Amino acid sequence: MPAESITITDNRTGDSFEIPIVNGGVASDQWRKALPDVMFHDPGFMATSACESAVTFLDGDAGILRYRGYPIEQLAEKSTYLEVAYLLLHGDLPTPEQYAGWVTDITYHTFIHENVRKRFLEGFHYDAHPMGMLVSAVAALSTFYSDAKDIHDPASRDKQIVRLIAKMPTLAAAAHRFSVGMPFVYPDNSLEFAANFLSMMWKVAEPRFAANPALAHALDVLFILHADHEQNCSTTAMRTVGSAHADPYSATAAAAAALYGPRHGGANEAVIRMLTEIGSLDNVSAFIESVKSGKGSRLQGFGHRVYKSYDPRARIIKQVADEVFEVTGRNPLLDIALKLEEAALSDDYFISRRLYPNVDFYSGLIYQAMGFPVEMFPVLFAIPRTAGWLSHWAELLEDDAKIARPRQLYVGAAERDYVPISDR
Ligand code: CMC
């Protein structure tokens, strides 16, 4: 049987080193012992594993995504977002008693301190982007819960986890209401998680907002699909900040800030803008050509660092879209999206680079049909991803992970002497 190791020969000296392969990885401390002056140069972490994790399994070539071993297809069909959040955090599906306790805990932590809303959120400029408001509000929560600094106390950790998952929809809806000049709606603890969020978003003067059950269910499925995605950019931000032992609100704010970027959580907003700009089926071919020439923008909602075949979440989302459009009517941009997908999937440029639709290609169309403004799209991503971020944060603390501190290859100037400004 071949050895589970690799042998490296340093051609400068002729020395050879055997380094074990453990769980498919080569430990950097073994490498460093053998070659202390040679770094891995891996910007963007293309081939660097930064942690061991038991949360999410992803096989990009096969298009497989599993949370704690459960296929995403089964969870999307049979579970709820709150059950999935429990699964991600605790490692196993809850018993009926555990689930009831968890749902009660989340439901009774949905309120936010009045000062967060009145003094903090309402202090923003009238046209503030809701994602910017959310990022800042989550960071501000750390000043309201000083016990959050107690990150080594499991009971305190659990309390902050419940608070964050529960308050995220309240903050998200509050940011939206402020940005459109509507009064804040308090959580209705008689409603389920997604329905409660929709009530905080859309309630006007009715005593009780009853969300369309099909839309509340569709949103819950979208929350499941977005709950975790192993070491993506925002989760890496969460782990990096968490590794410095910052409190979970500060670390979650950092993760949400990463999610704000158009290459990550902002991509579905970019998809809607792209489809609107294309405007008609007649313009699809010209748009594809401009993408291929490299002169235009990229095809938004296509391609993924890890998935090199169809993103399994995109497949489920396409089904959800049909359910939503039955209630809301068809989003007029859908036909352009379908033609764009068809054109790209039969074009050698996209085939040879293994570029397929990702989760964001259709999610924006659903959100738009449900009435969400595009500015809310990254916010809608941040709500469920909070469960994933916190699962990784808890795992990192349990593993007593080292502080994240990459190395660099210095390519700047050699030592030189300071020249006074009058001599320059
Ligand atoms: N449209 C056109 N060409 C593309 C695209 C695209 N969407 N994505 C990648 N390529 C090309 C790229 O130009 C390059 O071509 P070449 O080899 O000729 O230089 C090749 O494919 C490899 O691209 P890359 O930039 O090295 O790939 P990456 O793994 O660094 O980028 C990505 C991944 C998601 C940033 C990128 O595919 C992209 O910008 N997609 C559009 C934005 C998007 O949809 N983002 C959402 C990601 S999924 C949500 C999530 O999980 O967070």
mmCIF file of N, CA, C and O in Angstrom, residues 34-112:
data_model
loop_
_atom_site.group_PDB
_atom_site.id
_atom_site.type_symbol
_atom_site.label_atom_id
_atom_site.label_comp_id
_atom_site.label_asym_id
_atom_site.label_seq_id
_atom_site.Cartn_x
_atom_site.Cartn_y
_atom_site.Cartn_z
ATOM 1 N N ALA A 34 10.993 21.016 8.175
ATOM 2 C CA ALA A 34 11.871 20.575 7.086
ATOM 3 C C ALA A 34 12.446 21.756 6.311
ATOM 4 O O ALA A 34 13.631 21.768 5.968
ATOM 5 N N LEU A 35 11.612 22.754 6.034
ATOM 6 C CA LEU A 35 12.029 23.871 5.170
ATOM 7 C C LEU A 35 11.655 25.199 5.817
ATOM 8 O O LEU A 35 10.708 25.872 5.368
ATOM 9 N N PRO A 36 12.345 25.602 6.879
ATOM 10 C CA PRO A 36 11.929 26.793 7.622
ATOM 11 C C PRO A 36 11.967 28.086 6.815
ATOM 12 O O PRO A 36 11.275 29.040 7.155
ATOM 13 N N ASP A 37 12.726 28.134 5.725
ATOM 14 C CA ASP A 37 12.823 29.385 4.966
ATOM 15 C C ASP A 37 11.918 29.411 3.738
ATOM 16 O O ASP A 37 11.982 30.342 2.943
ATOM 17 N N VAL A 38 11.070 28.386 3.573
ATOM 18 C CA VAL A 38 10.206 28.357 2.379
ATOM 19 C C VAL A 38 8.739 28.409 2.822
ATOM 20 O O VAL A 38 8.284 27.576 3.593
ATOM 21 N N MET A 39 8.043 29.420 2.321
ATOM 22 C CA MET A 39 6.616 29.590 2.649
ATOM 23 C C MET A 39 5.755 29.010 1.537
ATOM 24 O O MET A 39 6.159 29.017 0.373
ATOM 25 N N PHE A 40 4.528 28.622 1.873
ATOM 26 C CA PHE A 40 3.525 28.387 0.843
ATOM 27 C C PHE A 40 3.036 29.748 0.404
ATOM 28 O O PHE A 40 2.673 30.566 1.260
ATOM 29 N N HIS A 41 3.033 30.002 -0.894
ATOM 30 C CA HIS A 41 2.496 31.280 -1.359
ATOM 31 C C HIS A 41 1.111 31.001 -1.908
ATOM 32 O O HIS A 41 0.977 30.404 -2.983
ATOM 33 N N ASP A 42 0.071 31.381 -1.165
ATOM 34 C CA ASP A 42 -1.290 30.962 -1.519
ATOM 35 C C ASP A 42 -2.304 32.075 -1.283
ATOM 36 O O ASP A 42 -3.194 31.948 -0.449
ATOM 37 N N PRO A 43 -2.172 33.199 -2.036
ATOM 38 C CA PRO A 43 -3.149 34.274 -1.857
ATOM 39 C C PRO A 43 -4.553 33.757 -2.211
ATOM 40 O O PRO A 43 -4.711 33.041 -3.194
ATOM 41 N N GLY A 44 -5.532 34.104 -1.419
ATOM 42 C CA GLY A 44 -6.889 33.623 -1.684
ATOM 43 C C GLY A 44 -7.119 32.204 -1.210
ATOM 44 O O GLY A 44 -8.182 31.639 -1.438
ATOM 45 N N PHE A 45 -6.113 31.617 -0.537
ATOM 46 C CA PHE A 45 -6.259 30.266 0.058
ATOM 47 C C PHE A 45 -6.751 29.228 -0.953
ATOM 48 O O PHE A 45 -7.705 28.503 -0.693
ATOM 49 N N MET A 46 -6.125 29.171 -2.108
ATOM 50 C CA MET A 46 -6.588 28.223 -3.129
ATOM 51 C C MET A 46 -6.341 26.777 -2.707
ATOM 52 O O MET A 46 -7.071 25.877 -3.124
ATOM 53 N N ALA A 47 -5.281 26.536 -1.935
ATOM 54 C CA ALA A 47 -4.974 25.151 -1.556
ATOM 55 C C ALA A 47 -4.539 25.081 -0.096
ATOM 56 O O ALA A 47 -3.742 24.234 0.279
ATOM 57 N N THR A 48 -5.069 26.014 0.712
ATOM 58 C CA THR A 48 -4.678 26.043 2.115
ATOM 59 C C THR A 48 -5.875 25.740 2.999
ATOM 60 O O THR A 48 -6.900 26.404 2.892
ATOM 61 N N SER A 49 -5.731 24.724 3.836
ATOM 62 C CA SER A 49 -6.778 24.440 4.814
ATOM 63 C C SER A 49 -6.410 25.200 6.082
ATOM 64 O O SER A 49 -5.293 25.061 6.592
ATOM 65 N N ALA A 50 -7.324 26.035 6.580
ATOM 66 C CA ALA A 50 -6.995 26.863 7.742
ATOM 67 C C ALA A 50 -7.499 26.250 9.043
ATOM 68 O O ALA A 50 -7.224 26.765 10.127
ATOM 69 N N CYS A 51 -8.263 25.171 8.960
ATOM 70 C CA CYS A 51 -8.798 24.568 10.190
ATOM 71 C C CYS A 51 -9.298 23.159 9.890
ATOM 72 O O CYS A 51 -9.467 22.795 8.723
ATOM 73 N N GLU A 52 -9.542 22.412 10.976
ATOM 74 C CA GLU A 52 -10.315 21.176 10.831
ATOM 75 C C GLU A 52 -11.733 21.551 11.228
ATOM 76 O O GLU A 52 -11.925 22.254 12.224
ATOM 77 N N SER A 53 -12.713 21.116 10.469
ATOM 78 C CA SER A 53 -14.091 21.468 10.805
ATOM 79 C C SER A 53 -15.015 20.288 10.587
ATOM 80 O O SER A 53 -14.843 19.525 9.635
ATOM 81 N N ALA A 54 -15.989 20.151 11.486
ATOM 82 C CA ALA A 54 -16.968 19.060 11.371
ATOM 83 C C ALA A 54 -18.350 19.606 11.025
ATOM 84 O O ALA A 54 -19.347 18.907 11.175
ATOM 85 N N VAL A 55 -18.409 20.881 10.590
ATOM 86 C CA VAL A 55 -19.724 21.504 10.396
ATOM 87 C C VAL A 55 -20.312 21.142 9.023
ATOM 88 O O VAL A 55 -21.377 20.533 8.943
ATOM 89 N N THR A 56 -19.620 21.512 7.959
ATOM 90 C CA THR A 56 -20.196 21.369 6.613
ATOM 91 C C THR A 56 -19.238 20.649 5.682
ATOM 92 O O THR A 56 -18.043 20.943 5.670
ATOM 93 N N PHE A 57 -19.790 19.731 4.893
ATOM 94 C CA PHE A 57 -18.995 19.028 3.891
ATOM 95 C C PHE A 57 -19.396 19.531 2.509
ATOM 96 O O PHE A 57 -20.582 19.619 2.208
ATOM 97 N N LEU A 58 -18.407 19.829 1.712
ATOM 98 C CA LEU A 58 -18.670 20.371 0.386
ATOM 99 C C LEU A 58 -17.738 19.689 -0.613
ATOM 100 O O LEU A 58 -16.529 19.681 -0.415
ATOM 101 N N ASP A 59 -18.310 19.082 -1.637
ATOM 102 C CA ASP A 59 -17.496 18.526 -2.722
ATOM 103 C C ASP A 59 -17.864 19.291 -3.986
ATOM 104 O O ASP A 59 -18.931 19.075 -4.558
ATOM 105 N N GLY A 60 -17.001 20.204 -4.353
ATOM 106 C CA GLY A 60 -17.297 21.118 -5.456
ATOM 107 C C GLY A 60 -17.365 20.425 -6.802
ATOM 108 O O GLY A 60 -18.114 20.840 -7.682
ATOM 109 N N ASP A 61 -16.579 19.342 -6.976
ATOM 110 C CA ASP A 61 -16.605 18.648 -8.275
ATOM 111 C C ASP A 61 -17.881 17.852 -8.446
ATOM 112 O O ASP A 61 -18.447 17.785 -9.524
ATOM 113 N N ALA A 62 -18.329 17.249 -7.340
ATOM 114 C CA ALA A 62 -19.533 16.405 -7.421
ATOM 115 C C ALA A 62 -20.803 17.207 -7.157
ATOM 116 O O ALA A 62 -21.909 16.669 -7.286
ATOM 117 N N GLY A 63 -20.667 18.478 -6.734
ATOM 118 C CA GLY A 63 -21.848 19.294 -6.442
ATOM 119 C C GLY A 63 -22.582 18.800 -5.205
ATOM 120 O O GLY A 63 -23.812 18.729 -5.183
ATOM 121 N N ILE A 64 -21.819 18.448 -4.152
ATOM 122 C CA ILE A 64 -22.429 17.920 -2.916
ATOM 123 C C ILE A 64 -22.268 18.933 -1.788
ATOM 124 O O ILE A 64 -21.184 19.495 -1.601
ATOM 125 N N LEU A 65 -23.343 19.154 -1.040
ATOM 126 C CA LEU A 65 -23.297 20.008 0.143
ATOM 127 C C LEU A 65 -24.052 19.297 1.264
ATOM 128 O O LEU A 65 -25.206 18.907 1.083
ATOM 129 N N ARG A 66 -23.378 19.114 2.411
ATOM 130 C CA ARG A 66 -24.030 18.469 3.563
ATOM 131 C C ARG A 66 -23.742 19.258 4.818
ATOM 132 O O ARG A 66 -22.595 19.664 5.043
ATOM 133 N N TYR A 67 -24.765 19.485 5.627
ATOM 134 C CA TYR A 67 -24.560 20.070 6.952
ATOM 135 C C TYR A 67 -24.508 18.932 7.955
ATOM 136 O O TYR A 67 -25.465 18.157 8.064
ATOM 137 N N ARG A 68 -23.410 18.818 8.689
ATOM 138 C CA ARG A 68 -23.256 17.768 9.709
ATOM 139 C C ARG A 68 -23.617 16.390 9.144
ATOM 140 O O ARG A 68 -24.231 15.562 9.821
ATOM 141 N N GLY A 69 -23.335 16.196 7.864
ATOM 142 C CA GLY A 69 -23.576 14.897 7.227
ATOM 143 C C GLY A 69 -24.904 14.789 6.508
ATOM 144 O O GLY A 69 -25.106 13.868 5.709
ATOM 145 N N TYR A 70 -25.838 15.686 6.777
ATOM 146 C CA TYR A 70 -27.165 15.597 6.141
ATOM 147 C C TYR A 70 -27.175 16.335 4.802
ATOM 148 O O TYR A 70 -26.813 17.522 4.758
ATOM 149 N N PRO A 71 -27.601 15.653 3.709
ATOM 150 C CA PRO A 71 -27.627 16.317 2.393
ATOM 151 C C PRO A 71 -28.528 17.549 2.412
ATOM 152 O O PRO A 71 -29.629 17.514 2.979
ATOM 153 N N ILE A 72 -28.077 18.601 1.764
ATOM 154 C CA ILE A 72 -28.827 19.863 1.739
ATOM 155 C C ILE A 72 -30.214 19.651 1.119
ATOM 156 O O ILE A 72 -31.191 20.288 1.533
ATOM 157 N N GLU A 73 -30.312 18.716 0.168
ATOM 158 C CA GLU A 73 -31.611 18.475 -0.486
ATOM 159 C C GLU A 73 -32.635 17.985 0.542
ATOM 160 O O GLU A 73 -33.791 18.410 0.534
ATOM 161 N N GLN A 74 -32.188 17.076 1.450
ATOM 162 C CA GLN A 74 -33.125 16.534 2.454
ATOM 163 C C GLN A 74 -33.505 17.603 3.462
ATOM 164 O O GLN A 74 -34.662 17.705 3.883
ATOM 165 N N LEU A 75 -32.526 18.401 3.865
ATOM 166 C CA LEU A 75 -32.826 19.450 4.855
ATOM 167 C C LEU A 75 -33.782 20.476 4.259
ATOM 168 O O LEU A 75 -34.733 20.911 4.911
ATOM 169 N N ALA A 76 -33.532 20.862 2.999
ATOM 170 C CA ALA A 76 -34.402 21.864 2.357
ATOM 171 C C ALA A 76 -35.829 21.343 2.235
ATOM 172 O O ALA A 76 -36.795 22.083 2.391
ATOM 173 N N GLU A 77 -35.973 20.045 2.011
ATOM 174 C CA GLU A 77 -37.310 19.491 1.811
ATOM 175 C C GLU A 77 -38.022 19.242 3.138
ATOM 176 O O GLU A 77 -39.225 19.475 3.257
ATOM 177 N N LYS A 78 -37.266 18.775 4.152
ATOM 178 C CA LYS A 78 -37.946 18.257 5.342
ATOM 179 C C LYS A 78 -37.757 19.073 6.615
ATOM 180 O O LYS A 78 -38.486 18.880 7.578
ATOM 181 N N SER A 79 -36.742 19.948 6.659
ATOM 182 C CA SER A 79 -36.425 20.583 7.938
ATOM 183 C C SER A 79 -36.933 22.027 7.973
ATOM 184 O O SER A 79 -37.651 22.470 7.080
ATOM 185 N N THR A 80 -36.581 22.722 9.053
ATOM 186 C CA THR A 80 -36.880 24.158 9.150
ATOM 187 C C THR A 80 -35.554 24.872 9.403
ATOM 188 O O THR A 80 -34.580 24.248 9.841
ATOM 189 N N TYR A 81 -35.544 26.183 9.186
ATOM 190 C CA TYR A 81 -34.295 26.909 9.416
ATOM 191 C C TYR A 81 -33.837 26.774 10.870
ATOM 192 O O TYR A 81 -32.654 26.536 11.132
ATOM 193 N N LEU A 82 -34.760 26.885 11.813
ATOM 194 C CA LEU A 82 -34.323 26.832 13.215
ATOM 195 C C LEU A 82 -33.788 25.443 13.574
ATOM 196 O O LEU A 82 -32.834 25.324 14.356
ATOM 197 N N GLU A 83 -34.370 24.390 13.011
ATOM 198 C CA GLU A 83 -33.843 23.056 13.278
ATOM 199 C C GLU A 83 -32.433 22.928 12.686
ATOM 200 O O GLU A 83 -31.524 22.368 13.300
ATOM 201 N N VAL A 84 -32.262 23.480 11.482
ATOM 202 C CA VAL A 84 -30.948 23.437 10.827
ATOM 203 C C VAL A 84 -29.920 24.239 11.638
ATOM 204 O O VAL A 84 -28.767 23.820 11.794
ATOM 205 N N ALA A 85 -30.353 25.380 12.171
ATOM 206 C CA ALA A 85 -29.436 26.184 12.990
ATOM 207 C C ALA A 85 -28.997 25.371 14.213
ATOM 208 O O ALA A 85 -27.811 25.352 14.575
ATOM 209 N N TYR A 86 -29.943 24.661 14.827
ATOM 210 C CA TYR A 86 -29.607 23.808 15.977
ATOM 211 C C TYR A 86 -28.610 22.727 15.548
ATOM 212 O O TYR A 86 -27.611 22.478 16.220
ATOM 213 N N LEU A 87 -28.908 22.107 14.403
ATOM 214 C CA LEU A 87 -28.033 21.049 13.891
ATOM 215 C C LEU A 87 -26.615 21.565 13.670
ATOM 216 O O LEU A 87 -25.630 20.934 14.093
ATOM 217 N N LEU A 88 -26.504 22.708 13.032
ATOM 218 C CA LEU A 88 -25.176 23.268 12.747
ATOM 219 C C LEU A 88 -24.422 23.545 14.040
ATOM 220 O O LEU A 88 -23.238 23.247 14.163
ATOM 221 N N LEU A 89 -25.135 24.087 15.010
ATOM 222 C CA LEU A 89 -24.476 24.489 16.257
ATOM 223 C C LEU A 89 -24.160 23.307 17.161
ATOM 224 O O LEU A 89 -23.122 23.286 17.823
ATOM 225 N N HIS A 90 -25.061 22.326 17.199
ATOM 226 C CA HIS A 90 -24.901 21.242 18.174
ATOM 227 C C HIS A 90 -24.379 19.950 17.567
ATOM 228 O O HIS A 90 -24.007 19.041 18.307
ATOM 229 N N GLY A 91 -24.392 19.839 16.248
ATOM 230 C CA GLY A 91 -23.815 18.647 15.624
ATOM 231 C C GLY A 91 -24.833 17.575 15.309
ATOM 232 O O GLY A 91 -24.563 16.690 14.505
ATOM 233 N N ASP A 92 -25.991 17.576 15.986
ATOM 234 C CA ASP A 92 -27.025 16.559 15.746
ATOM 235 C C ASP A 92 -28.383 17.228 15.669
ATOM 236 O O ASP A 92 -28.580 18.319 16.230
ATOM 237 N N LEU A 93 -29.309 16.527 15.027
ATOM 238 C CA LEU A 93 -30.684 17.041 14.991
ATOM 239 C C LEU A 93 -31.251 17.009 16.407
ATOM 240 O O LEU A 93 -30.931 16.104 17.187
ATOM 241 N N PRO A 94 -32.091 17.977 16.776
ATOM 242 C CA PRO A 94 -32.629 17.996 18.135
ATOM 243 C C PRO A 94 -33.725 16.945 18.351
ATOM 244 O O PRO A 94 -34.408 16.560 17.402
ATOM 245 N N THR A 95 -33.876 16.506 19.603
ATOM 246 C CA THR A 95 -35.039 15.690 19.964
ATOM 247 C C THR A 95 -36.241 16.652 20.007
ATOM 248 O O THR A 95 -36.044 17.884 20.025
ATOM 249 N N PRO A 96 -37.471 16.135 20.099
ATOM 250 C CA PRO A 96 -38.623 17.051 20.178
ATOM 251 C C PRO A 96 -38.494 18.034 21.352
ATOM 252 O O PRO A 96 -38.802 19.226 21.202
ATOM 253 N N GLU A 97 -38.003 17.568 22.519
ATOM 254 C CA GLU A 97 -37.872 18.465 23.684
ATOM 255 C C GLU A 97 -36.799 19.531 23.418
ATOM 256 O O GLU A 97 -36.983 20.711 23.717
ATOM 257 N N GLN A 98 -35.686 19.082 22.873
ATOM 258 C CA GLN A 98 -34.601 20.045 22.587
ATOM 259 C C GLN A 98 -35.070 21.088 21.570
ATOM 260 O O GLN A 98 -34.777 22.274 21.700
ATOM 261 N N TYR A 99 -35.820 20.628 20.584
ATOM 262 C CA TYR A 99 -36.275 21.553 19.539
ATOM 263 C C TYR A 99 -37.245 22.584 20.124
ATOM 264 O O TYR A 99 -37.126 23.784 19.870
ATOM 265 N N ALA A 100 -38.170 22.078 20.958
ATOM 266 C CA ALA A 100 -39.159 22.997 21.550
ATOM 267 C C ALA A 100 -38.437 24.049 22.410
ATOM 268 O O ALA A 100 -38.756 25.250 22.354
ATOM 269 N N GLY A 101 -37.453 23.598 23.194
ATOM 270 C CA GLY A 101 -36.700 24.529 24.057
ATOM 271 C C GLY A 101 -35.935 25.553 23.225
ATOM 272 O O GLY A 101 -35.905 26.751 23.544
ATOM 273 N N TRP A 102 -35.329 25.091 22.153
ATOM 274 C CA TRP A 102 -34.531 25.956 21.266
ATOM 275 C C TRP A 102 -35.419 27.013 20.596
ATOM 276 O O TRP A 102 -35.098 28.196 20.581
ATOM 277 N N VAL A 103 -36.580 26.571 20.094
ATOM 278 C CA VAL A 103 -37.487 27.511 19.421
ATOM 279 C C VAL A 103 -37.977 28.556 20.424
ATOM 280 O O VAL A 103 -38.033 29.759 20.123
ATOM 281 N N THR A 104 -38.285 28.110 21.632
ATOM 282 C CA THR A 104 -38.740 29.062 22.669
ATOM 283 C C THR A 104 -37.623 30.062 22.976
ATOM 284 O O THR A 104 -37.853 31.271 23.060
ATOM 285 N N ASP A 105 -36.403 29.557 23.137
ATOM 286 C CA ASP A 105 -35.265 30.454 23.434
ATOM 287 C C ASP A 105 -35.110 31.517 22.348
ATOM 288 O O ASP A 105 -34.958 32.705 22.644
ATOM 289 N N ILE A 106 -35.130 31.080 21.107
ATOM 290 C CA ILE A 106 -34.950 32.038 20.000
ATOM 291 C C ILE A 106 -36.115 33.022 19.989
ATOM 292 O O ILE A 106 -35.927 34.244 19.918
ATOM 293 N N THR A 107 -37.337 32.486 20.114
ATOM 294 C CA THR A 107 -38.531 33.339 20.016
ATOM 295 C C THR A 107 -38.524 34.424 21.094
ATOM 296 O O THR A 107 -38.935 35.557 20.829
ATOM 297 N N TYR A 108 -38.041 34.091 22.285
ATOM 298 C CA TYR A 108 -38.102 35.077 23.369
ATOM 299 C C TYR A 108 -36.829 35.931 23.493
ATOM 300 O O TYR A 108 -36.615 36.573 24.510
ATOM 301 N N HIS A 109 -36.003 35.906 22.444
ATOM 302 C CA HIS A 109 -34.844 36.816 22.431
ATOM 303 C C HIS A 109 -34.859 37.700 21.182
ATOM 304 O O HIS A 109 -33.819 38.221 20.784
ATOM 305 N N THR A 110 -36.030 37.847 20.580
ATOM 306 C CA THR A 110 -36.093 38.595 19.314
ATOM 307 C C THR A 110 -36.107 40.117 19.512
ATOM 308 O O THR A 110 -35.813 40.859 18.580
ATOM 309 N N PHE A 111 -36.475 40.561 20.717
ATOM 310 C CA PHE A 111 -36.539 42.012 20.934
ATOM 311 C C PHE A 111 -35.131 42.600 21.026
ATOM 312 O O PHE A 111 -34.212 41.947 21.516
ATOM 313 N N ILE A 112 -35.007 43.845 20.549
ATOM 314 C CA ILE A 112 -33.723 44.541 20.701
ATOM 315 C C ILE A 112 -33.901 45.687 21.704
ATOM 316 O O ILE A 112 -35.012 46.181 21.892
#
